[in-house]
PDB file of C-alpha atoms in Angstrom:
ATOM      1  CA  UNK U 135      57.793   4.166  25.176  1.00 53.00           C
ATOM      2  CA  UNK U 136      55.403   2.855  27.747  1.00 55.00           C
ATOM      3  CA  UNK U 137      53.207  -0.166  27.116  1.00 52.00           C
ATOM      4  CA  UNK U 138      50.120   1.972  27.799  1.00 52.00           C
ATOM      5  CA  UNK U 139      51.023   4.422  24.999  1.00 54.00           C
ATOM      6  CA  UNK U 140      51.639   1.582  22.565  1.00 53.00           C
ATOM      7  CA  UNK U 141      48.298   0.020  23.366  1.00 53.00           C
ATOM      8  CA  UNK U 142      46.562   3.372  22.831  1.00 52.00           C
ATOM      9  CA  UNK U 143      48.191   3.795  19.414  1.00 57.00           C
ATOM     10  CA  UNK U 144      47.235   0.273  18.377  1.00 54.00           C
ATOM     11  CA  UNK U 145      43.622   0.866  19.377  1.00 52.00           C
ATOM     12  CA  UNK U 146      43.606   4.123  17.397  1.00 53.00           C
ATOM     13  CA  UNK U 147      44.932   2.356  14.305  1.00 58.00           C
ATOM     14  CA  UNK U 148      42.269  -0.336  14.624  1.00 46.00           C
ATOM     15  CA  UNK U 149      39.512   2.268  14.949  1.00 47.00           C
ATOM     16  CA  UNK U 150      40.749   4.188  11.914  1.00 46.00           C
ATOM     17  CA  UNK U 151      40.987   1.016   9.840  1.00 48.00           C
ATOM     18  CA  UNK U 152      37.510  -0.028  10.950  1.00 48.00           C
ATOM     19  CA  UNK U 153      36.106   3.361  10.011  1.00 48.00           C
ATOM     20  CA  UNK U 154      37.663   3.214   6.560  1.00 46.00           C
ATOM     21  CA  UNK U 155      36.319  -0.296   5.996  1.00 44.00           C
ATOM     22  CA  UNK U 156      32.815   0.738   7.111  1.00 43.00           C
ATOM     23  CA  UNK U 157      32.889   3.764   4.801  1.00 44.00           C
ATOM     24  CA  UNK U 158      33.975   1.582   1.911  1.00 41.00           C
ATOM     25  CA  UNK U 159      31.128  -0.811   2.581  1.00 39.00           C
ATOM     26  CA  UNK U 160      28.629   2.048   2.620  1.00 38.00           C
ATOM     27  CA  UNK U 161      29.986   3.417  -0.625  1.00 39.00           C
ATOM     28  CA  UNK U 162      29.747   0.014  -2.251  1.00 39.00           C
ATOM     29  CA  UNK U 163      26.270  -0.624  -0.895  1.00 39.00           C
ATOM     30  CA  UNK U 164      24.911   2.765  -1.942  1.00 40.00           C
ATOM     31  CA  UNK U 165      24.885   2.349  -5.720  1.00 42.00           C
ATOM     32  CA  UNK U 166      23.725  -1.285  -5.491  1.00 45.00           C
ATOM     33  CA  UNK U 167      20.571  -0.336  -3.585  1.00 55.00           C
ATOM     34  CA  UNK U 168      19.662   2.558  -5.898  1.00 77.00           C
ATOM     35  CA  UNK U 169      18.375   0.619  -8.868  1.00 91.00           C
ATOM     36  CA  UNK U 170      15.252   0.690 -11.037  1.00 96.00           C
ATOM     37  CA  UNK U 171      12.423  -1.049  -9.203  1.00 96.00           C
ATOM     38  CA  UNK U 172       8.710  -1.748  -9.622  1.00 97.00           C
ATOM     39  CA  UNK U 173       5.977  -1.723  -6.992  1.00 96.00           C
ATOM     40  CA  UNK U 174       2.176  -2.043  -7.236  1.00 96.00           C
ATOM     41  CA  UNK U 175      -0.265   0.479  -5.848  1.00 94.00           C
ATOM     42  CA  UNK U 176      -1.938  -1.843  -3.359  1.00 92.00           C
ATOM     43  CA  UNK U 177      -1.587  -5.422  -4.572  1.00 92.00           C
ATOM     44  CA  UNK U 178      -0.917  -7.130  -7.880  1.00 95.00           C
ATOM     45  CA  UNK U 179      -3.176 -10.178  -7.633  1.00 96.00           C
ATOM     46  CA  UNK U 180      -2.949 -13.124  -9.989  1.00 95.00           C
ATOM     47  CA  UNK U 181      -5.547 -13.054 -12.746  1.00 93.00           C
ATOM     48  CA  UNK U 182      -6.416  -9.418 -12.104  1.00 94.00           C
ATOM     49  CA  UNK U 183      -5.404  -5.902 -13.061  1.00 95.00           C
ATOM     50  CA  UNK U 184      -3.082  -3.547 -11.169  1.00 96.00           C
ATOM     51  CA  UNK U 185      -1.497  -0.127 -11.273  1.00 97.00           C
ATOM     52  CA  UNK U 186       2.272  -0.390 -10.956  1.00 98.00           C
ATOM     53  CA  UNK U 187       5.030   2.221 -10.608  1.00 98.00           C
ATOM     54  CA  UNK U 188       8.527   1.974 -12.026  1.00 98.00           C
ATOM     55  CA  UNK U 189      10.815   3.979  -9.737  1.00 97.00           C
ATOM     56  CA  UNK U 190      13.938   5.292 -11.471  1.00 98.00           C
ATOM     57  CA  UNK U 191      16.642   6.992  -9.374  1.00 97.00           C
ATOM     58  CA  UNK U 192      19.468   9.020 -10.901  1.00 96.00           C
ATOM     59  CA  UNK U 193      22.837   7.564  -9.805  1.00 92.00           C
ATOM     60  CA  UNK U 194      25.105  10.108 -11.497  1.00 94.00           C
ATOM     61  CA  UNK U 195      26.215  13.450 -10.067  1.00 93.00           C
ATOM     62  CA  UNK U 196      27.082  14.977 -13.427  1.00 93.00           C
ATOM     63  CA  UNK U 197      24.425  13.533 -15.760  1.00 94.00           C
ATOM     64  CA  UNK U 198      20.643  13.428 -16.017  1.00 96.00           C
ATOM     65  CA  UNK U 199      18.526  10.402 -16.915  1.00 97.00           C
ATOM     66  CA  UNK U 200      16.799  11.216 -20.195  1.00 97.00           C
ATOM     67  CA  UNK U 201      15.372   7.861 -21.301  1.00 97.00           C
ATOM     68  CA  UNK U 202      13.878   4.789 -19.626  1.00 98.00           C
ATOM     69  CA  UNK U 203      12.956   1.592 -21.465  1.00 98.00           C
ATOM     70  CA  UNK U 204      11.034  -1.219 -19.762  1.00 98.00           C
ATOM     71  CA  UNK U 205      10.795  -4.562 -21.568  1.00 97.00           C
ATOM     72  CA  UNK U 206       7.849  -6.826 -20.741  1.00 97.00           C
ATOM     73  CA  UNK U 207       8.185 -10.590 -20.160  1.00 93.00           C
ATOM     74  CA  UNK U 208       7.496 -12.602 -23.294  1.00 90.00           C
ATOM     75  CA  UNK U 209       6.615 -15.750 -21.351  1.00 89.00           C
ATOM     76  CA  UNK U 210       3.685 -13.994 -19.653  1.00 92.00           C
ATOM     77  CA  UNK U 211       2.437 -11.402 -22.172  1.00 92.00           C
ATOM     78  CA  UNK U 212       0.146  -8.594 -21.007  1.00 92.00           C
ATOM     79  CA  UNK U 213      -2.502  -7.531 -23.489  1.00 87.00           C
ATOM     80  CA  UNK U 214      -3.565  -4.384 -21.622  1.00 91.00           C
ATOM     81  CA  UNK U 215      -0.901  -1.799 -20.717  1.00 96.00           C
ATOM     82  CA  UNK U 216      -1.949   1.837 -20.286  1.00 97.00           C
ATOM     83  CA  UNK U 217       0.605   4.475 -19.210  1.00 97.00           C
ATOM     84  CA  UNK U 218      -0.289   7.446 -17.049  1.00 97.00           C
ATOM     85  CA  UNK U 219       0.972  10.743 -18.505  1.00 96.00           C
ATOM     86  CA  UNK U 220       4.160  12.040 -16.868  1.00 95.00           C
ATOM     87  CA  UNK U 221       4.949  15.733 -17.196  1.00 93.00           C
ATOM     88  CA  UNK U 222       8.094  16.355 -19.219  1.00 93.00           C
ATOM     89  CA  UNK U 223       8.177  12.878 -20.774  1.00 95.00           C
ATOM     90  CA  UNK U 224       7.010  11.384 -24.065  1.00 96.00           C
ATOM     91  CA  UNK U 225       5.656   7.825 -23.859  1.00 97.00           C
ATOM     92  CA  UNK U 226       5.782   5.145 -26.538  1.00 98.00           C
ATOM     93  CA  UNK U 227       4.073   1.752 -26.195  1.00 97.00           C
ATOM     94  CA  UNK U 228       5.444  -0.986 -28.474  1.00 96.00           C
ATOM     95  CA  UNK U 229       3.418  -4.110 -29.309  1.00 94.00           C
ATOM     96  CA  UNK U 230       4.495  -7.372 -30.934  1.00 93.00           C
ATOM     97  CA  UNK U 231       2.602 -10.260 -32.488  1.00 92.00           C
ATOM     98  CA  UNK U 232       2.100 -13.245 -30.233  1.00 88.00           C
ATOM     99  CA  UNK U 233       3.305 -16.672 -31.275  1.00 83.00           C
ATOM    100  CA  UNK U 234       0.289 -18.098 -29.440  1.00 82.00           C
ATOM    101  CA  UNK U 235      -2.877 -15.949 -29.245  1.00 83.00           C
ATOM    102  CA  UNK U 236      -4.423 -15.265 -25.846  1.00 78.00           C
ATOM    103  CA  UNK U 237      -8.051 -15.638 -24.785  1.00 76.00           C
ATOM    104  CA  UNK U 238      -9.340 -12.740 -22.691  1.00 71.00           C
ATOM    105  CA  UNK U 239     -12.980 -12.084 -21.779  1.00 68.00           C
ATOM    106  CA  UNK U 240     -14.115 -14.156 -24.744  1.00 74.00           C
ATOM    107  CA  UNK U 241     -11.865 -12.291 -27.193  1.00 79.00           C
ATOM    108  CA  UNK U 242      -8.787 -13.552 -29.045  1.00 83.00           C
ATOM    109  CA  UNK U 243      -5.702 -11.387 -28.467  1.00 84.00           C
ATOM    110  CA  UNK U 244      -3.049 -11.646 -31.184  1.00 89.00           C
ATOM    111  CA  UNK U 245      -0.579  -9.015 -29.925  1.00 91.00           C
ATOM    112  CA  UNK U 246       0.748  -7.800 -26.589  1.00 92.00           C
ATOM    113  CA  UNK U 247       2.911  -4.993 -25.270  1.00 95.00           C
ATOM    114  CA  UNK U 248       6.627  -5.788 -25.499  1.00 96.00           C
ATOM    115  CA  UNK U 249       8.121  -2.464 -24.376  1.00 97.00           C
ATOM    116  CA  UNK U 250       7.263   0.952 -22.949  1.00 98.00           C
ATOM    117  CA  UNK U 251       9.700   3.839 -23.492  1.00 98.00           C
ATOM    118  CA  UNK U 252       9.749   7.174 -21.677  1.00 98.00           C
ATOM    119  CA  UNK U 253      11.847   9.951 -23.256  1.00 97.00           C
ATOM    120  CA  UNK U 254      12.478  13.299 -21.554  1.00 96.00           C
ATOM    121  CA  UNK U 255      11.258  16.354 -23.434  1.00 93.00           C
ATOM    122  CA  UNK U 256      12.929  19.002 -21.270  1.00 75.00           C
ATOM    123  CA  UNK U 257      11.588  21.761 -19.074  1.00 63.00           C
ATOM    124  CA  UNK U 258      12.480  24.839 -17.045  1.00 58.00           C
ATOM    125  CA  UNK U 259      14.536  22.804 -14.562  1.00 56.00           C
ATOM    126  CA  UNK U 260      16.334  20.846 -17.256  1.00 65.00           C
ATOM    127  CA  UNK U 261      15.519  17.599 -19.077  1.00 84.00           C
ATOM    128  CA  UNK U 262      15.033  14.279 -17.354  1.00 94.00           C
ATOM    129  CA  UNK U 263      15.885  13.138 -13.839  1.00 96.00           C
ATOM    130  CA  UNK U 264      18.611  15.243 -12.242  1.00 94.00           C
ATOM    131  CA  UNK U 265      21.279  14.320  -9.710  1.00 93.00           C
ATOM    132  CA  UNK U 266      19.854  13.272  -6.351  1.00 92.00           C
ATOM    133  CA  UNK U 267      16.357  12.848  -7.830  1.00 95.00           C
ATOM    134  CA  UNK U 268      14.061  10.011  -8.847  1.00 96.00           C
ATOM    135  CA  UNK U 269      10.972   9.703 -11.023  1.00 96.00           C
ATOM    136  CA  UNK U 270       8.025   7.302 -10.957  1.00 97.00           C
ATOM    137  CA  UNK U 271       6.413   6.009 -14.149  1.00 98.00           C
ATOM    138  CA  UNK U 272       2.906   4.566 -13.532  1.00 98.00           C
ATOM    139  CA  UNK U 273       1.223   1.924 -15.683  1.00 98.00           C
ATOM    140  CA  UNK U 274      -2.111   0.123 -15.536  1.00 97.00           C
ATOM    141  CA  UNK U 275      -1.488  -3.504 -16.527  1.00 97.00           C
ATOM    142  CA  UNK U 276      -3.428  -6.730 -16.941  1.00 90.00           C
ATOM    143  CA  UNK U 277      -4.577  -9.335 -17.108  1.00 91.00           C
ATOM    144  CA  UNK U 278      -1.865 -10.634 -14.775  1.00 95.00           C
ATOM    145  CA  UNK U 279      -0.983 -14.333 -15.165  1.00 93.00           C
ATOM    146  CA  UNK U 280      -2.517 -16.905 -12.832  1.00 92.00           C
ATOM    147  CA  UNK U 281       0.364 -19.382 -13.169  1.00 91.00           C
ATOM    148  CA  UNK U 282       3.258 -17.165 -12.011  1.00 94.00           C
ATOM    149  CA  UNK U 283       4.437 -15.740  -8.691  1.00 94.00           C
ATOM    150  CA  UNK U 284       6.326 -12.813 -10.179  1.00 95.00           C
ATOM    151  CA  UNK U 285       7.042 -10.889 -13.374  1.00 97.00           C
ATOM    152  CA  UNK U 286      10.543  -9.766 -14.339  1.00 96.00           C
ATOM    153  CA  UNK U 287      10.907  -6.544 -16.349  1.00 97.00           C
ATOM    154  CA  UNK U 288      14.277  -5.756 -17.909  1.00 97.00           C
ATOM    155  CA  UNK U 289      14.992  -2.023 -17.942  1.00 98.00           C
ATOM    156  CA  UNK U 290      17.491   0.268 -19.674  1.00 98.00           C
ATOM    157  CA  UNK U 291      18.392   3.669 -18.199  1.00 98.00           C
ATOM    158  CA  UNK U 292      20.029   6.198 -20.518  1.00 97.00           C
ATOM    159  CA  UNK U 293      21.885   9.315 -19.344  1.00 97.00           C
ATOM    160  CA  UNK U 294      22.413  12.518 -21.306  1.00 95.00           C
ATOM    161  CA  UNK U 295      26.121  11.635 -21.726  1.00 95.00           C
ATOM    162  CA  UNK U 296      25.005   8.557 -23.746  1.00 95.00           C
ATOM    163  CA  UNK U 297      25.775   6.122 -20.918  1.00 96.00           C
ATOM    164  CA  UNK U 298      23.310   3.212 -20.753  1.00 97.00           C
ATOM    165  CA  UNK U 299      22.805   1.208 -17.565  1.00 97.00           C
ATOM    166  CA  UNK U 300      21.201  -2.180 -18.137  1.00 97.00           C
ATOM    167  CA  UNK U 301      19.025  -3.385 -15.266  1.00 97.00           C
ATOM    168  CA  UNK U 302      18.557  -6.845 -16.738  1.00 96.00           C
ATOM    169  CA  UNK U 303      19.933  -9.405 -14.267  1.00 96.00           C
ATOM    170  CA  UNK U 304      17.208 -11.604 -12.830  1.00 91.00           C
ATOM    171  CA  UNK U 305      17.521 -12.018  -9.041  1.00 85.00           C
ATOM    172  CA  UNK U 306      17.704 -15.613  -7.828  1.00 85.00           C
ATOM    173  CA  UNK U 307      16.017 -16.764  -4.635  1.00 82.00           C
ATOM    174  CA  UNK U 308      18.528 -17.419  -1.887  1.00 84.00           C
ATOM    175  CA  UNK U 309      21.365 -15.733  -3.794  1.00 83.00           C
ATOM    176  CA  UNK U 310      22.938 -12.323  -3.350  1.00 89.00           C
ATOM    177  CA  UNK U 311      21.403  -9.439  -5.248  1.00 87.00           C
ATOM    178  CA  UNK U 312      23.084  -9.048  -8.641  1.00 90.00           C
ATOM    179  CA  UNK U 313      24.996  -5.901  -9.509  1.00 92.00           C
ATOM    180  CA  UNK U 314      22.336  -4.712 -11.986  1.00 93.00           C
ATOM    181  CA  UNK U 315      19.081  -6.389 -10.908  1.00 96.00           C
ATOM    182  CA  UNK U 316      16.009  -6.261 -13.117  1.00 96.00           C
ATOM    183  CA  UNK U 317      12.773  -4.893 -11.619  1.00 96.00           C
ATOM    184  CA  UNK U 318      10.621  -7.723 -10.218  1.00 96.00           C
ATOM    185  CA  UNK U 319       6.869  -7.465  -9.604  1.00 97.00           C
ATOM    186  CA  UNK U 320       5.673  -9.884  -6.914  1.00 95.00           C
ATOM    187  CA  UNK U 321       2.196 -11.307  -7.524  1.00 96.00           C
ATOM    188  CA  UNK U 322      -0.212 -12.140  -4.718  1.00 95.00           C
ATOM    189  CA  UNK U 323      -2.943 -14.767  -4.571  1.00 93.00           C
ATOM    190  CA  UNK U 324      -6.320 -13.825  -6.019  1.00 85.00           C
ATOM    191  CA  UNK U 325      -8.400 -12.163  -3.304  1.00 73.00           C
ATOM    192  CA  UNK U 326     -11.868 -12.722  -4.718  1.00 64.00           C
ATOM    193  CA  UNK U 327     -12.102  -9.124  -5.864  1.00 54.00           C
ATOM    194  CA  UNK U 328     -10.703  -9.971  -9.261  1.00 48.00           C
ATOM    195  CA  UNK U 329     -12.521 -10.955 -12.447  1.00 48.00           C
ATOM    196  CA  UNK U 330     -13.228 -14.433 -11.129  1.00 42.00           C
ATOM    197  CA  UNK U 331     -15.445 -13.013  -8.408  1.00 43.00           C
ATOM    198  CA  UNK U 332     -17.072 -10.668 -10.889  1.00 41.00           C
ATOM    199  CA  UNK U 333     -17.801 -13.539 -13.255  1.00 43.00           C
ATOM    200  CA  UNK U 334     -19.289 -15.547 -10.393  1.00 43.00           C
ATOM    201  CA  UNK U 335     -21.501 -12.647  -9.339  1.00 45.00           C
ATOM    202  CA  UNK U 336     -22.573 -12.153 -12.950  1.00 41.00           C
ATOM    203  CA  UNK U 337     -23.420 -15.852 -13.266  1.00 41.00           C
ATOM    204  CA  UNK U 338     -25.481 -15.725 -10.072  1.00 50.00           C
ATOM    205  CA  UNK U 339     -27.323 -12.639 -11.334  1.00 48.00           C
ATOM    206  CA  UNK U 340     -28.007 -14.345 -14.653  1.00 48.00           C
ATOM    207  CA  UNK U 341     -29.326 -17.415 -12.842  1.00 49.00           C
ATOM    208  CA  UNK U 342     -31.646 -15.284 -10.714  1.00 55.00           C
ATOM    209  CA  UNK U 343     -32.837 -13.466 -13.814  1.00 56.00           C
ATOM    210  CA  UNK U 344     -33.463 -16.788 -15.563  1.00 50.00           C
ATOM    211  CA  UNK U 345     -35.533 -17.992 -12.576  1.00 58.00           C
ATOM    212  CA  UNK U 346     -37.500 -14.756 -12.625  1.00 58.00           C
ATOM    213  CA  UNK U 347     -38.078 -15.120 -16.358  1.00 57.00           C
ATOM    214  CA  UNK U 348     -39.309 -18.693 -15.845  1.00 56.00           C
ATOM    215  CA  UNK U 349     -41.655 -17.554 -13.071  1.00 61.00           C
ATOM    216  CA  UNK U 350     -42.981 -14.786 -15.287  1.00 57.00           C
ATOM    217  CA  UNK U 351     -43.466 -17.203 -18.186  1.00 54.00           C
ATOM    218  CA  UNK U 352     -45.245 -19.688 -15.897  1.00 56.00           C
ATOM    219  CA  UNK U 353     -47.507 -16.949 -14.555  1.00 56.00           C
ATOM    220  CA  UNK U 354     -48.274 -15.811 -18.093  1.00 54.00           C
ATOM    221  CA  UNK U 355     -49.099 -19.388 -19.118  1.00 52.00           C
ATOM    222  CA  UNK U 356     -51.384 -19.824 -16.116  1.00 54.00           C
ATOM    223  CA  UNK U 357     -53.082 -16.533 -16.830  1.00 51.00           C
ATOM    224  CA  UNK U 358     -53.514 -17.501 -20.469  1.00 51.00           C
ATOM    225  CA  UNK U 359     -54.952 -20.881 -19.420  1.00 53.00           C
ATOM    226  CA  UNK U 360     -57.366 -19.168 -17.023  1.00 53.00           C
ATOM    227  CA  UNK U 361     -58.432 -16.712 -19.707  1.00 57.00           C
ATOM    228  CA  UNK U 362     -58.934 -19.577 -22.135  1.00 54.00           C
ATOM    229  CA  UNK U 363     -61.054 -21.476 -19.586  1.00 56.00           C
ATOM    230  CA  UNK U 364     -63.142 -18.395 -18.872  1.00 60.00           C
ATOM    231  CA  UNK U 365     -63.682 -17.807 -22.578  1.00 58.00           C
ATOM    232  CA  UNK U 366     -64.746 -21.413 -23.127  1.00 56.00           C
ATOM    233  CA  UNK U 367     -67.163 -21.220 -20.205  1.00 56.00           C
ATOM    234  CA  UNK U 368     -68.689 -18.032 -21.561  1.00 66.00           C
ATOM    235  CA  UNK U 369     -69.132 -19.544 -25.026  1.00 55.00           C
ATOM    236  CA  UNK U 370     -70.734 -22.669 -23.623  1.00 59.00           C
ATOM    237  CA  UNK U 371     -72.996 -20.520 -21.463  1.00 60.00           C
ATOM    238  CA  UNK U 372     -74.114 -18.468 -24.423  1.00 66.00           C
ATOM    239  CA  UNK U 373     -74.726 -21.606 -26.478  1.00 63.00           C
ATOM    240  CA  UNK U 374     -76.772 -23.020 -23.609  1.00 62.00           C
ATOM    241  CA  UNK U 375     -78.846 -19.864 -23.417  1.00 65.00           C
ATOM    242  CA  UNK U 376     -79.421 -19.895 -27.162  1.00 57.00           C
ATOM    243  CA  UNK U 377     -80.470 -23.535 -27.047  1.00 65.00           C
ATOM    244  CA  UNK U 378     -82.752 -22.828 -24.093  1.00 61.00           C
ATOM    245  CA  UNK U 379     -84.413 -19.883 -25.839  1.00 54.00           C
ATOM    246  CA  UNK U 380     -84.815 -21.975 -28.964  1.00 60.00           C
ATOM    247  CA  UNK U 381     -86.450 -24.735 -26.934  1.00 59.00           C
ATOM    248  CA  UNK U 382     -88.894 -22.342 -25.305  1.00 52.00           C
ATOM    249  CA  UNK U 383     -89.777 -20.800 -28.651  1.00 57.00           C
ATOM    250  CA  UNK U 384     -90.307 -24.253 -30.158  1.00 55.00           C
ATOM    251  CA  UNK U 385     -92.572 -25.216 -27.247  1.00 58.00           C
ATOM    252  CA  UNK U 386     -94.695 -22.081 -27.652  1.00 48.00           C
ATOM    253  CA  UNK U 387     -95.084 -22.620 -31.373  1.00 56.00           C
ATOM    254  CA  UNK U 388     -95.962 -26.287 -30.861  1.00 54.00           C
ATOM    255  CA  UNK U 389     -98.618 -25.301 -28.314  1.00 59.00           C
ATOM    256  CA  UNK U 390    -100.191 -22.822 -30.692  1.00 57.00           C
ATOM    257  CA  UNK U 391    -100.320 -25.376 -33.471  1.00 57.00           C
ATOM    258  CA  UNK U 392    -102.150 -27.869 -31.246  1.00 55.00           C
ATOM    259  CA  UNK U 393    -104.605 -25.164 -30.154  1.00 56.00           C
ATOM    260  CA  UNK U 394    -105.401 -24.202 -33.743  1.00 56.00           C
ATOM    261  CA  UNK U 395    -105.863 -27.828 -34.605  1.00 53.00           C
TER     262      UNK U 395
END
């Protein structure tokens, strides 16, 4: 056997082994990347409201996803959670009492949403999310916390064969992604378009209205004072005329009396 043939065979073996290893890596990476995730439509700014989508892919070739449960963080409760209807799915919003009531827009909130559950109802193409498909579940949420950079939602994905996949592991910064990561919503800094800006604009409008009311009141007072002065002048004028007429009449009568005398 020539040295050239041996070298060729060795190179072939290395290439085959490398291909197998690369395929294995792709197979391992595939399922890890296809997990339940959450993304905002636009931005999710601190202290504001946002519309968010939970994206649920089906990872099984022989089963359909028929139920999705999303648990909300208890350390940053959200008082307002409104689901958008999704065709072919029933939606249930679960609320729990708060250990510490929240203040929102001057109101006291004693309960917050703890879980939202979507359950497939079926359809012409079969119930739930089929193989090679995904489904988005939109929610309007708020008021987002001002003292957090992210919100972690733990999710459960149930297949029609009763298998439950728990997406509940919280990712750690600087660490590798866990095998079953929980959906994480990144929060951005307030942009000025949130309720803080609205409150400021409302306060400025109220201040302008108060100034206008004061100007109106001042004008009314001045007008009333002017009217009062005019009325007093008229009364004094009339009294003066009456006194003058009385004086003239008295003088005429006195003159007649002296003439008769």
